[in-house]
């Protein structure tokens, strides 16, 4: 059954030419592997680039940048009041000055600790206020969306889930964008190749 076999064993071709063909085959396999690896890397880079460009474009169109609200803290520094009367210590006060100095340092440390607690409490209140405002805005936005949905398509006997944090798990805009891009690609392809 010589019909189904390749005619690699040709005896009528001189040996020099057969050697030339063999070296050409080896060279071609090396170049083929190099091209295959290069093509694979280029495909991966292009796919990643298209993915990230598409994600960036989607976020610009949909406006879904989930940025956390920035909380700023205003520090109100209390100025220490100094006694306007400055007196020089006498002999007996010199002995007590070290004890008074330690007591003064302890009072300053307590005042700083109290000040730090007040600043932390103020920061916590600002944070809670910002979270409350964000939650209220989110709830108001969801309520408005639900009212728009309810007013545009009333369904008898249906109940709408009203939760504070209802996740959006459907395909939403992604499906519409996919369909639009697919249709646009089809139209461009048809017009471009219809002219040829």
Short mmCIF file of N, CA and C in Angstrom, two decimals:
data_model
loop_
_atom_site.label_atom_id
_atom_site.label_comp_id
_atom_site.label_asym_id
_atom_site.label_seq_id
_atom_site.Cartn_x
_atom_site.Cartn_y
_atom_site.Cartn_z
N UNK A 1 0.82 -1.18 0.00
CA UNK A 1 0.00 0.00 0.00
C UNK A 1 0.87 1.24 0.00
N UNK A 2 1.56 1.43 -0.99
CA UNK A 2 2.46 2.57 -1.12
C UNK A 2 1.70 3.84 -1.43
N UNK A 3 0.43 3.73 -1.73
CA UNK A 3 -0.36 4.91 -2.07
C UNK A 3 -0.55 5.81 -0.85
N UNK A 4 -0.73 5.22 0.34
CA UNK A 4 -1.02 6.00 1.54
C UNK A 4 0.23 6.48 2.27
N UNK A 5 1.38 6.08 1.87
CA UNK A 5 2.62 6.50 2.53
C UNK A 5 3.21 7.68 1.78
N UNK A 6 3.90 8.51 2.57
CA UNK A 6 4.60 9.62 1.92
C UNK A 6 5.82 9.06 1.21
N UNK A 7 6.19 9.68 0.19
CA UNK A 7 7.33 9.22 -0.58
C UNK A 7 8.63 9.79 -0.05
N UNK A 8 8.94 9.58 1.24
CA UNK A 8 10.17 10.10 1.82
C UNK A 8 11.40 9.31 1.38
N UNK A 9 11.24 8.10 1.08
CA UNK A 9 12.37 7.25 0.68
C UNK A 9 12.54 7.28 -0.83
N UNK A 10 13.05 8.34 -1.31
CA UNK A 10 13.27 8.45 -2.75
C UNK A 10 14.74 8.11 -3.02
N UNK A 11 14.93 7.11 -3.78
CA UNK A 11 16.30 6.68 -4.07
C UNK A 11 16.87 7.36 -5.29
N UNK A 12 16.05 7.99 -6.05
CA UNK A 12 16.54 8.63 -7.26
C UNK A 12 17.15 10.00 -7.00
N UNK A 13 16.99 10.55 -5.77
CA UNK A 13 17.55 11.86 -5.43
C UNK A 13 18.96 11.63 -4.89
N UNK A 14 19.91 12.43 -5.30
CA UNK A 14 21.29 12.26 -4.81
C UNK A 14 21.38 12.49 -3.30
N UNK A 15 22.38 11.96 -2.66
CA UNK A 15 22.56 12.01 -1.20
C UNK A 15 22.77 13.44 -0.71
N UNK A 16 23.46 14.28 -1.46
CA UNK A 16 23.70 15.66 -1.05
C UNK A 16 22.39 16.44 -0.93
N UNK A 17 21.50 16.21 -1.85
CA UNK A 17 20.22 16.90 -1.83
C UNK A 17 19.36 16.40 -0.68
N UNK A 18 19.41 15.10 -0.38
CA UNK A 18 18.67 14.55 0.75
C UNK A 18 19.19 15.15 2.06
N UNK A 19 20.51 15.33 2.20
CA UNK A 19 21.08 15.97 3.40
C UNK A 19 20.60 17.41 3.51
N UNK A 20 20.54 18.09 2.39
CA UNK A 20 20.07 19.48 2.39
C UNK A 20 18.63 19.56 2.90
N UNK A 21 17.79 18.65 2.43
CA UNK A 21 16.39 18.65 2.88
C UNK A 21 16.29 18.33 4.37
N UNK A 22 17.10 17.40 4.86
CA UNK A 22 17.08 17.04 6.28
C UNK A 22 17.48 18.22 7.16
N UNK A 23 18.52 18.95 6.80
CA UNK A 23 18.93 20.12 7.60
C UNK A 23 17.88 21.21 7.53
N UNK A 24 17.24 21.35 6.41
CA UNK A 24 16.17 22.33 6.28
C UNK A 24 15.00 22.01 7.17
N UNK A 25 14.68 20.72 7.31
CA UNK A 25 13.59 20.31 8.19
C UNK A 25 13.92 20.61 9.65
N UNK A 26 15.17 20.35 10.06
CA UNK A 26 15.57 20.64 11.44
C UNK A 26 15.53 22.14 11.71
N UNK A 27 15.99 22.93 10.77
CA UNK A 27 15.96 24.39 10.94
C UNK A 27 14.53 24.89 11.02
N UNK A 28 13.68 24.33 10.20
CA UNK A 28 12.29 24.77 10.20
C UNK A 28 11.57 24.42 11.50
N UNK A 29 11.87 23.28 12.11
CA UNK A 29 11.22 22.93 13.37
C UNK A 29 11.67 23.87 14.48
N UNK A 30 12.93 24.27 14.51
CA UNK A 30 13.41 25.22 15.52
C UNK A 30 12.73 26.57 15.36
N UNK A 31 12.65 27.04 14.13
CA UNK A 31 12.00 28.32 13.87
C UNK A 31 10.51 28.22 14.17
N UNK A 32 9.91 27.08 13.88
CA UNK A 32 8.48 26.90 14.15
C UNK A 32 8.21 26.98 15.66
N UNK A 33 9.06 26.33 16.47
CA UNK A 33 8.87 26.41 17.92
C UNK A 33 9.07 27.84 18.42
N UNK A 34 10.06 28.51 17.90
CA UNK A 34 10.31 29.90 18.30
C UNK A 34 9.12 30.79 17.94
N UNK A 35 8.58 30.61 16.76
CA UNK A 35 7.40 31.38 16.36
C UNK A 35 6.18 31.02 17.21
N UNK A 36 6.04 29.76 17.55
CA UNK A 36 4.89 29.34 18.38
C UNK A 36 4.96 29.97 19.76
N UNK A 37 6.13 29.96 20.38
CA UNK A 37 6.28 30.57 21.71
C UNK A 37 6.07 32.08 21.63
N UNK A 38 6.65 32.71 20.61
CA UNK A 38 6.46 34.16 20.45
C UNK A 38 5.01 34.52 20.22
N UNK A 39 4.32 33.73 19.42
CA UNK A 39 2.90 33.98 19.16
C UNK A 39 2.07 33.81 20.42
N UNK A 40 2.40 32.79 21.23
CA UNK A 40 1.68 32.57 22.48
C UNK A 40 1.86 33.76 23.42
N UNK A 41 3.10 34.22 23.57
CA UNK A 41 3.35 35.39 24.44
C UNK A 41 2.62 36.63 23.93
N UNK A 42 2.67 36.85 22.64
CA UNK A 42 1.99 38.01 22.06
C UNK A 42 0.48 37.91 22.28
N UNK A 43 -0.08 36.72 22.15
CA UNK A 43 -1.51 36.53 22.37
C UNK A 43 -1.89 36.82 23.82
N UNK A 44 -1.07 36.35 24.76
CA UNK A 44 -1.36 36.60 26.17
C UNK A 44 -1.29 38.09 26.47
N UNK A 45 -0.28 38.77 25.94
CA UNK A 45 -0.15 40.22 26.17
C UNK A 45 -1.33 40.97 25.57
N UNK A 46 -1.71 40.61 24.36
CA UNK A 46 -2.85 41.29 23.72
C UNK A 46 -4.15 41.02 24.48
N UNK A 47 -4.35 39.80 24.93
CA UNK A 47 -5.58 39.48 25.68
C UNK A 47 -5.63 40.28 26.98
N UNK A 48 -4.51 40.36 27.69
CA UNK A 48 -4.47 41.14 28.93
C UNK A 48 -4.71 42.62 28.64
N UNK A 49 -4.11 43.13 27.58
CA UNK A 49 -4.31 44.53 27.23
C UNK A 49 -5.76 44.83 26.87
N UNK A 50 -6.37 43.96 26.10
CA UNK A 50 -7.77 44.15 25.74
C UNK A 50 -8.66 44.07 26.97
N UNK A 51 -8.36 43.13 27.87
CA UNK A 51 -9.15 43.00 29.09
C UNK A 51 -9.10 44.27 29.93
N UNK A 52 -7.89 44.76 30.20
CA UNK A 52 -7.76 45.93 31.05
C UNK A 52 -8.29 47.20 30.37
N UNK A 53 -8.12 47.30 29.06
CA UNK A 53 -8.68 48.45 28.35
C UNK A 53 -10.20 48.40 28.37
N UNK A 54 -10.75 47.23 28.21
CA UNK A 54 -12.21 47.08 28.27
C UNK A 54 -12.75 47.40 29.65
N UNK A 55 -12.05 46.94 30.68
CA UNK A 55 -12.49 47.23 32.05
C UNK A 55 -12.44 48.72 32.33
N UNK A 56 -11.37 49.37 31.88
CA UNK A 56 -11.24 50.82 32.08
C UNK A 56 -12.37 51.55 31.35
N UNK A 57 -12.63 51.15 30.10
CA UNK A 57 -13.68 51.78 29.31
C UNK A 57 -15.04 51.57 29.97
N UNK A 58 -15.31 50.37 30.43
CA UNK A 58 -16.59 50.08 31.09
C UNK A 58 -16.76 50.95 32.32
N UNK A 59 -15.71 51.08 33.12
CA UNK A 59 -15.81 51.90 34.33
C UNK A 59 -16.02 53.37 33.99
N UNK A 60 -15.43 53.83 32.90
CA UNK A 60 -15.64 55.23 32.50
C UNK A 60 -17.08 55.43 32.02
N UNK A 61 -17.61 54.47 31.28
CA UNK A 61 -18.97 54.61 30.75
C UNK A 61 -19.99 54.43 31.86
N UNK A 62 -19.85 53.37 32.64
CA UNK A 62 -20.83 53.06 33.69
C UNK A 62 -20.66 53.95 34.91
N UNK A 63 -19.48 54.50 35.09
CA UNK A 63 -19.25 55.36 36.25
C UNK A 63 -19.32 54.61 37.55
N UNK A 64 -18.78 53.42 37.59
CA UNK A 64 -18.88 52.61 38.80
C UNK A 64 -17.57 52.57 39.57
N UNK A 65 -16.91 53.69 39.69
CA UNK A 65 -15.71 53.75 40.52
C UNK A 65 -16.15 53.79 41.97
N UNK A 66 -15.91 52.73 42.68
CA UNK A 66 -16.32 52.63 44.08
C UNK A 66 -15.26 53.27 44.95
N UNK A 67 -15.34 54.56 45.07
CA UNK A 67 -14.37 55.28 45.89
C UNK A 67 -14.95 55.47 47.28
N UNK A 68 -14.13 55.19 48.27
CA UNK A 68 -14.55 55.37 49.65
C UNK A 68 -14.54 56.86 49.98
N UNK A 69 -15.49 57.30 50.81
CA UNK A 69 -15.50 58.72 51.17
C UNK A 69 -14.25 59.06 51.99
N UNK A 70 -13.73 60.22 51.71
CA UNK A 70 -12.52 60.66 52.40
C UNK A 70 -12.93 61.34 53.70
N UNK A 71 -12.36 60.87 54.78
CA UNK A 71 -12.65 61.43 56.10
C UNK A 71 -11.45 62.26 56.52
N UNK A 72 -11.71 63.52 56.79
CA UNK A 72 -10.64 64.39 57.24
C UNK A 72 -10.87 64.73 58.69
N UNK A 73 -9.78 64.92 59.38
CA UNK A 73 -9.87 65.24 60.79
C UNK A 73 -9.33 66.65 61.02
N UNK A 74 -10.10 67.42 61.72
CA UNK A 74 -9.65 68.75 62.10
C UNK A 74 -9.18 68.68 63.54
N UNK A 75 -7.92 68.99 63.72
CA UNK A 75 -7.37 68.93 65.06
C UNK A 75 -7.45 70.32 65.69
N UNK A 76 -8.11 70.38 66.79
CA UNK A 76 -8.19 71.63 67.55
C UNK A 76 -7.17 71.54 68.67
N UNK A 77 -6.11 72.28 68.49
CA UNK A 77 -5.05 72.24 69.49
C UNK A 77 -5.34 73.30 70.54
N UNK A 78 -5.30 72.85 71.75
CA UNK A 78 -5.53 73.77 72.85
C UNK A 78 -4.17 74.34 73.27
N UNK A 79 -4.14 75.63 73.38
CA UNK A 79 -2.90 76.27 73.79
C UNK A 79 -2.82 76.24 75.31
N UNK A 80 -1.64 75.91 75.73
CA UNK A 80 -1.44 75.86 77.17
C UNK A 80 -1.36 77.29 77.71
N UNK A 81 -2.04 77.46 78.81
CA UNK A 81 -2.00 78.79 79.43
C UNK A 81 -0.88 78.81 80.45
N UNK A 82 -0.19 79.89 80.45
CA UNK A 82 0.92 80.04 81.40
C UNK A 82 0.54 81.08 82.43
N UNK A 83 1.09 80.91 83.58
CA UNK A 83 0.81 81.83 84.67
C UNK A 83 1.56 83.13 84.40
N UNK A 84 0.86 84.28 84.36
CA UNK A 84 1.54 85.53 84.05
C UNK A 84 2.51 85.96 85.15
N UNK A 85 2.27 85.52 86.35
CA UNK A 85 3.16 85.91 87.44
C UNK A 85 4.31 84.93 87.53
N UNK A 86 5.50 85.41 87.36
CA UNK A 86 6.68 84.58 87.46
C UNK A 86 7.41 84.97 88.74
N UNK A 87 7.57 84.00 89.60
CA UNK A 87 8.26 84.28 90.86
C UNK A 87 9.50 83.41 90.94
N UNK A 88 10.48 83.91 91.61
CA UNK A 88 11.71 83.14 91.80
C UNK A 88 11.54 82.27 93.02
N UNK A 89 11.97 81.02 92.96
CA UNK A 89 11.79 80.14 94.10
C UNK A 89 12.73 80.52 95.24
N UNK A 90 12.23 80.37 96.42
CA UNK A 90 13.05 80.66 97.59
C UNK A 90 13.77 79.39 98.01
N UNK A 91 14.47 79.45 99.12
CA UNK A 91 15.24 78.30 99.60
C UNK A 91 14.35 77.11 99.87
N UNK A 92 13.22 77.31 100.49
CA UNK A 92 12.35 76.17 100.82
C UNK A 92 11.66 75.62 99.59
N UNK A 93 11.42 76.48 98.63
CA UNK A 93 10.77 76.02 97.41
C UNK A 93 11.72 75.20 96.56
N UNK A 94 13.04 75.42 96.69
CA UNK A 94 14.00 74.66 95.90
C UNK A 94 13.93 73.18 96.25
N UNK A 95 13.69 72.88 97.53
CA UNK A 95 13.61 71.48 97.94
C UNK A 95 12.33 70.84 97.40
N UNK A 96 11.28 71.62 97.31
CA UNK A 96 10.00 71.09 96.84
C UNK A 96 9.87 71.15 95.31
N UNK A 97 10.81 71.83 94.65
CA UNK A 97 10.68 72.03 93.20
C UNK A 97 10.74 70.72 92.43
N UNK A 98 11.54 69.76 92.89
CA UNK A 98 11.61 68.49 92.19
C UNK A 98 10.29 67.73 92.29
N UNK A 99 9.67 67.74 93.45
CA UNK A 99 8.37 67.09 93.61
C UNK A 99 7.31 67.80 92.78
N UNK A 100 7.38 69.13 92.76
CA UNK A 100 6.43 69.89 91.95
C UNK A 100 6.64 69.64 90.47
N UNK A 101 7.90 69.51 90.06
CA UNK A 101 8.22 69.26 88.66
C UNK A 101 7.64 67.90 88.23
N UNK A 102 7.79 66.90 89.08
CA UNK A 102 7.22 65.58 88.78
C UNK A 102 5.70 65.64 88.71
N UNK A 103 5.11 66.39 89.64
CA UNK A 103 3.65 66.54 89.63
C UNK A 103 3.20 67.28 88.37
N UNK A 104 3.97 68.29 87.97
CA UNK A 104 3.64 69.05 86.76
C UNK A 104 3.76 68.15 85.52
N UNK A 105 4.80 67.33 85.45
CA UNK A 105 4.96 66.41 84.33
C UNK A 105 3.81 65.41 84.28
N UNK A 106 3.39 64.95 85.46
CA UNK A 106 2.27 64.01 85.50
C UNK A 106 0.98 64.68 85.04
N UNK A 107 0.77 65.94 85.44
CA UNK A 107 -0.42 66.67 84.98
C UNK A 107 -0.38 66.87 83.47
N UNK A 108 0.81 67.20 82.93
CA UNK A 108 0.93 67.37 81.48
C UNK A 108 0.66 66.06 80.75
N UNK A 109 1.18 64.96 81.28
CA UNK A 109 0.94 63.66 80.65
C UNK A 109 -0.54 63.30 80.68
N UNK A 110 -1.20 63.59 81.80
CA UNK A 110 -2.64 63.32 81.89
C UNK A 110 -3.41 64.22 80.93
N UNK A 111 -2.98 65.48 80.82
CA UNK A 111 -3.66 66.41 79.90
C UNK A 111 -3.48 65.94 78.45
N UNK A 112 -2.27 65.48 78.10
CA UNK A 112 -2.04 64.99 76.75
C UNK A 112 -2.85 63.72 76.48
N UNK A 113 -2.93 62.84 77.48
CA UNK A 113 -3.73 61.63 77.32
C UNK A 113 -5.21 61.98 77.14
N UNK A 114 -5.69 62.96 77.91
CA UNK A 114 -7.08 63.40 77.79
C UNK A 114 -7.31 64.02 76.41
N UNK A 115 -6.33 64.80 75.95
CA UNK A 115 -6.44 65.45 74.63
C UNK A 115 -6.46 64.38 73.53
N UNK A 116 -5.61 63.36 73.68
CA UNK A 116 -5.57 62.29 72.70
C UNK A 116 -6.90 61.53 72.68
N UNK A 117 -7.47 61.28 73.85
CA UNK A 117 -8.77 60.60 73.92
C UNK A 117 -9.86 61.43 73.23
N UNK A 118 -9.82 62.75 73.46
CA UNK A 118 -10.82 63.63 72.84
C UNK A 118 -10.67 63.62 71.32
N UNK A 119 -9.41 63.66 70.84
CA UNK A 119 -9.18 63.64 69.40
C UNK A 119 -9.65 62.32 68.79
N UNK A 120 -9.37 61.21 69.49
CA UNK A 120 -9.83 59.92 69.00
C UNK A 120 -11.35 59.84 68.98
N UNK A 121 -11.97 60.39 70.02
CA UNK A 121 -13.43 60.39 70.07
C UNK A 121 -14.01 61.24 68.94
N UNK A 122 -13.37 62.41 68.68
CA UNK A 122 -13.84 63.27 67.59
C UNK A 122 -13.65 62.58 66.24
N UNK A 123 -12.51 61.91 66.07
CA UNK A 123 -12.27 61.19 64.82
C UNK A 123 -13.28 60.06 64.64
N UNK A 124 -13.58 59.35 65.70
CA UNK A 124 -14.57 58.27 65.63
C UNK A 124 -15.95 58.81 65.29
N UNK A 125 -16.29 59.96 65.87
CA UNK A 125 -17.59 60.58 65.58
C UNK A 125 -17.65 61.01 64.12
N UNK A 126 -16.55 61.59 63.60
CA UNK A 126 -16.52 61.99 62.19
C UNK A 126 -16.66 60.76 61.29
N UNK A 127 -15.98 59.69 61.65
CA UNK A 127 -16.06 58.47 60.86
C UNK A 127 -17.48 57.91 60.87
N UNK A 128 -18.10 57.86 62.05
CA UNK A 128 -19.46 57.35 62.15
C UNK A 128 -20.43 58.24 61.38
N UNK A 129 -20.21 59.54 61.45
CA UNK A 129 -21.08 60.48 60.72
C UNK A 129 -20.95 60.26 59.22
N UNK A 130 -19.69 60.09 58.74
CA UNK A 130 -19.48 59.85 57.32
C UNK A 130 -20.11 58.53 56.89
N UNK A 131 -19.97 57.49 57.71
CA UNK A 131 -20.57 56.20 57.38
C UNK A 131 -22.10 56.30 57.37
N UNK A 132 -22.65 57.04 58.32
CA UNK A 132 -24.10 57.20 58.38
C UNK A 132 -24.59 57.95 57.15
N UNK A 133 -23.87 59.03 56.76
CA UNK A 133 -24.28 59.78 55.57
C UNK A 133 -24.19 58.92 54.33
N UNK A 134 -23.11 58.14 54.23
CA UNK A 134 -22.95 57.26 53.07
C UNK A 134 -24.07 56.23 53.03
N UNK A 135 -24.39 55.67 54.18
CA UNK A 135 -25.47 54.67 54.24
C UNK A 135 -26.81 55.31 53.88
N UNK A 136 -27.04 56.53 54.36
CA UNK A 136 -28.29 57.22 54.04
C UNK A 136 -28.38 57.52 52.55
N UNK A 137 -27.26 57.98 51.96
CA UNK A 137 -27.26 58.27 50.53
C UNK A 137 -27.50 57.01 49.71
N UNK A 138 -26.86 55.91 50.13
CA UNK A 138 -27.03 54.65 49.42
C UNK A 138 -28.47 54.16 49.54
N UNK A 139 -29.04 54.28 50.74
CA UNK A 139 -30.43 53.85 50.93
C UNK A 139 -31.38 54.72 50.11
N UNK A 140 -31.12 56.03 50.07
CA UNK A 140 -31.98 56.92 49.29
C UNK A 140 -31.87 56.60 47.80
N UNK A 141 -30.66 56.30 47.35
CA UNK A 141 -30.46 55.97 45.94
C UNK A 141 -31.18 54.67 45.58
N UNK A 142 -31.04 53.65 46.43
CA UNK A 142 -31.70 52.38 46.18
C UNK A 142 -33.22 52.54 46.22
N UNK A 143 -33.71 53.37 47.16
CA UNK A 143 -35.14 53.58 47.26
C UNK A 143 -35.66 54.27 46.00
N UNK A 144 -34.89 55.25 45.50
CA UNK A 144 -35.30 55.94 44.28
C UNK A 144 -35.30 54.98 43.09
N UNK A 145 -34.29 54.11 43.02
CA UNK A 145 -34.25 53.13 41.94
C UNK A 145 -35.43 52.17 42.03
N UNK A 146 -35.76 51.75 43.23
CA UNK A 146 -36.88 50.83 43.41
C UNK A 146 -38.20 51.51 43.05
N UNK A 147 -38.32 52.79 43.38
CA UNK A 147 -39.54 53.51 43.02
C UNK A 147 -39.63 53.67 41.51
N UNK A 148 -38.49 53.91 40.85
CA UNK A 148 -38.50 54.01 39.40
C UNK A 148 -38.88 52.68 38.77
N UNK A 149 -38.36 51.60 39.31
CA UNK A 149 -38.69 50.27 38.78
C UNK A 149 -40.17 49.97 39.03
N UNK A 150 -40.63 50.27 40.23
CA UNK A 150 -42.02 49.98 40.58
C UNK A 150 -42.98 50.83 39.75
N UNK A 151 -42.62 52.09 39.48
CA UNK A 151 -43.53 52.95 38.73
C UNK A 151 -43.50 52.64 37.24
N UNK A 152 -42.37 52.14 36.72
CA UNK A 152 -42.30 51.87 35.29
C UNK A 152 -42.95 50.55 34.92
N UNK A 153 -42.89 49.56 35.78
CA UNK A 153 -43.49 48.27 35.46
C UNK A 153 -44.17 47.69 36.69
N UNK A 154 -45.39 48.13 36.98
CA UNK A 154 -46.07 47.57 38.15
C UNK A 154 -46.53 46.14 37.88
N UNK A 155 -46.27 45.28 38.83
CA UNK A 155 -46.67 43.88 38.73
C UNK A 155 -47.56 43.58 39.93
N UNK A 156 -48.72 43.02 39.66
CA UNK A 156 -49.66 42.73 40.74
C UNK A 156 -49.16 41.56 41.56
N UNK A 157 -49.21 41.70 42.87
CA UNK A 157 -48.86 40.61 43.76
C UNK A 157 -47.37 40.40 43.94
N UNK A 158 -46.54 41.26 43.41
CA UNK A 158 -45.09 41.06 43.58
C UNK A 158 -44.59 41.92 44.72
N UNK A 159 -43.60 41.43 45.37
CA UNK A 159 -43.00 42.19 46.47
C UNK A 159 -41.56 42.49 46.12
N UNK A 160 -41.14 43.71 46.41
CA UNK A 160 -39.79 44.14 46.11
C UNK A 160 -38.98 44.03 47.39
N UNK A 161 -37.83 43.38 47.31
CA UNK A 161 -36.96 43.26 48.48
C UNK A 161 -36.35 44.62 48.76
N UNK A 162 -36.52 45.10 49.97
CA UNK A 162 -35.97 46.39 50.34
C UNK A 162 -34.93 46.18 51.42
N UNK A 163 -33.73 45.94 51.03
CA UNK A 163 -32.64 45.76 51.97
C UNK A 163 -31.66 46.90 51.85
N UNK A 164 -30.90 47.08 52.88
CA UNK A 164 -29.92 48.16 52.87
C UNK A 164 -28.78 47.85 51.91
N UNK A 165 -28.35 46.61 51.90
CA UNK A 165 -27.22 46.22 51.06
C UNK A 165 -27.61 45.05 50.16
N UNK A 166 -28.39 45.33 49.13
CA UNK A 166 -28.76 44.29 48.18
C UNK A 166 -27.68 44.26 47.11
N UNK A 167 -26.99 43.14 46.95
CA UNK A 167 -25.91 43.10 45.97
C UNK A 167 -26.46 43.04 44.55
N UNK A 168 -25.73 43.63 43.64
CA UNK A 168 -26.10 43.61 42.23
C UNK A 168 -25.31 42.48 41.59
N UNK A 169 -25.95 41.32 41.43
CA UNK A 169 -25.23 40.14 40.96
C UNK A 169 -25.53 39.78 39.52
N UNK A 170 -26.45 40.47 38.88
CA UNK A 170 -26.80 40.14 37.51
C UNK A 170 -25.80 40.71 36.51
N UNK A 171 -25.96 40.31 35.24
CA UNK A 171 -25.01 40.78 34.24
C UNK A 171 -25.17 42.26 33.94
N UNK A 172 -26.37 42.80 34.13
CA UNK A 172 -26.59 44.24 33.98
C UNK A 172 -26.09 44.80 32.67
N UNK A 173 -25.25 45.81 32.78
CA UNK A 173 -24.74 46.52 31.61
C UNK A 173 -23.73 45.68 30.82
N UNK A 174 -23.11 44.72 31.45
CA UNK A 174 -22.08 43.94 30.77
C UNK A 174 -22.67 43.20 29.58
N UNK A 175 -23.83 42.63 29.73
CA UNK A 175 -24.47 41.91 28.64
C UNK A 175 -24.81 42.86 27.49
N UNK A 176 -25.33 44.03 27.82
CA UNK A 176 -25.68 45.01 26.78
C UNK A 176 -24.43 45.47 26.03
N UNK A 177 -23.36 45.70 26.75
CA UNK A 177 -22.12 46.13 26.10
C UNK A 177 -21.59 45.03 25.20
N UNK A 178 -21.65 43.78 25.65
CA UNK A 178 -21.19 42.65 24.84
C UNK A 178 -21.99 42.55 23.54
N UNK A 179 -23.31 42.67 23.65
CA UNK A 179 -24.16 42.58 22.47
C UNK A 179 -23.87 43.74 21.51
N UNK A 180 -23.71 44.94 22.05
CA UNK A 180 -23.44 46.11 21.21
C UNK A 180 -22.10 45.98 20.49
N UNK A 181 -21.07 45.56 21.19
CA UNK A 181 -19.76 45.41 20.57
C UNK A 181 -19.77 44.29 19.54
N UNK A 182 -20.46 43.20 19.82
CA UNK A 182 -20.56 42.10 18.86
C UNK A 182 -21.27 42.55 17.59
N UNK A 183 -22.35 43.28 17.75
CA UNK A 183 -23.09 43.78 16.58
C UNK A 183 -22.23 44.76 15.78
N UNK A 184 -21.54 45.64 16.47
CA UNK A 184 -20.67 46.61 15.80
C UNK A 184 -19.57 45.88 15.03
N UNK A 185 -18.98 44.86 15.63
CA UNK A 185 -17.96 44.08 14.94
C UNK A 185 -18.50 43.39 13.70
N UNK A 186 -19.72 42.87 13.81
CA UNK A 186 -20.36 42.22 12.67
C UNK A 186 -20.57 43.22 11.53
N UNK A 187 -21.08 44.40 11.86
CA UNK A 187 -21.36 45.41 10.83
C UNK A 187 -20.07 45.85 10.16
N UNK A 188 -19.04 46.13 10.94
CA UNK A 188 -17.76 46.55 10.36
C UNK A 188 -17.19 45.45 9.48
N UNK A 189 -17.27 44.23 9.91
CA UNK A 189 -16.75 43.10 9.13
C UNK A 189 -17.50 42.95 7.82
N UNK A 190 -18.81 43.06 7.87
CA UNK A 190 -19.60 42.91 6.65
C UNK A 190 -19.29 44.01 5.64
N UNK A 191 -19.21 45.26 6.09
CA UNK A 191 -18.96 46.36 5.16
C UNK A 191 -17.53 46.32 4.63
N UNK A 192 -16.60 45.93 5.46
CA UNK A 192 -15.21 45.92 5.01
C UNK A 192 -14.97 44.82 3.99
N UNK A 193 -15.49 43.63 4.25
CA UNK A 193 -15.25 42.52 3.34
C UNK A 193 -16.26 42.47 2.20
N UNK A 194 -17.34 43.21 2.29
CA UNK A 194 -18.30 43.26 1.19
C UNK A 194 -17.73 44.09 0.04
N UNK A 195 -16.87 45.04 0.35
CA UNK A 195 -16.27 45.89 -0.69
C UNK A 195 -15.23 45.13 -1.50
N UNK A 196 -14.65 44.10 -0.93
CA UNK A 196 -13.59 43.36 -1.64
C UNK A 196 -14.13 42.41 -2.62
#
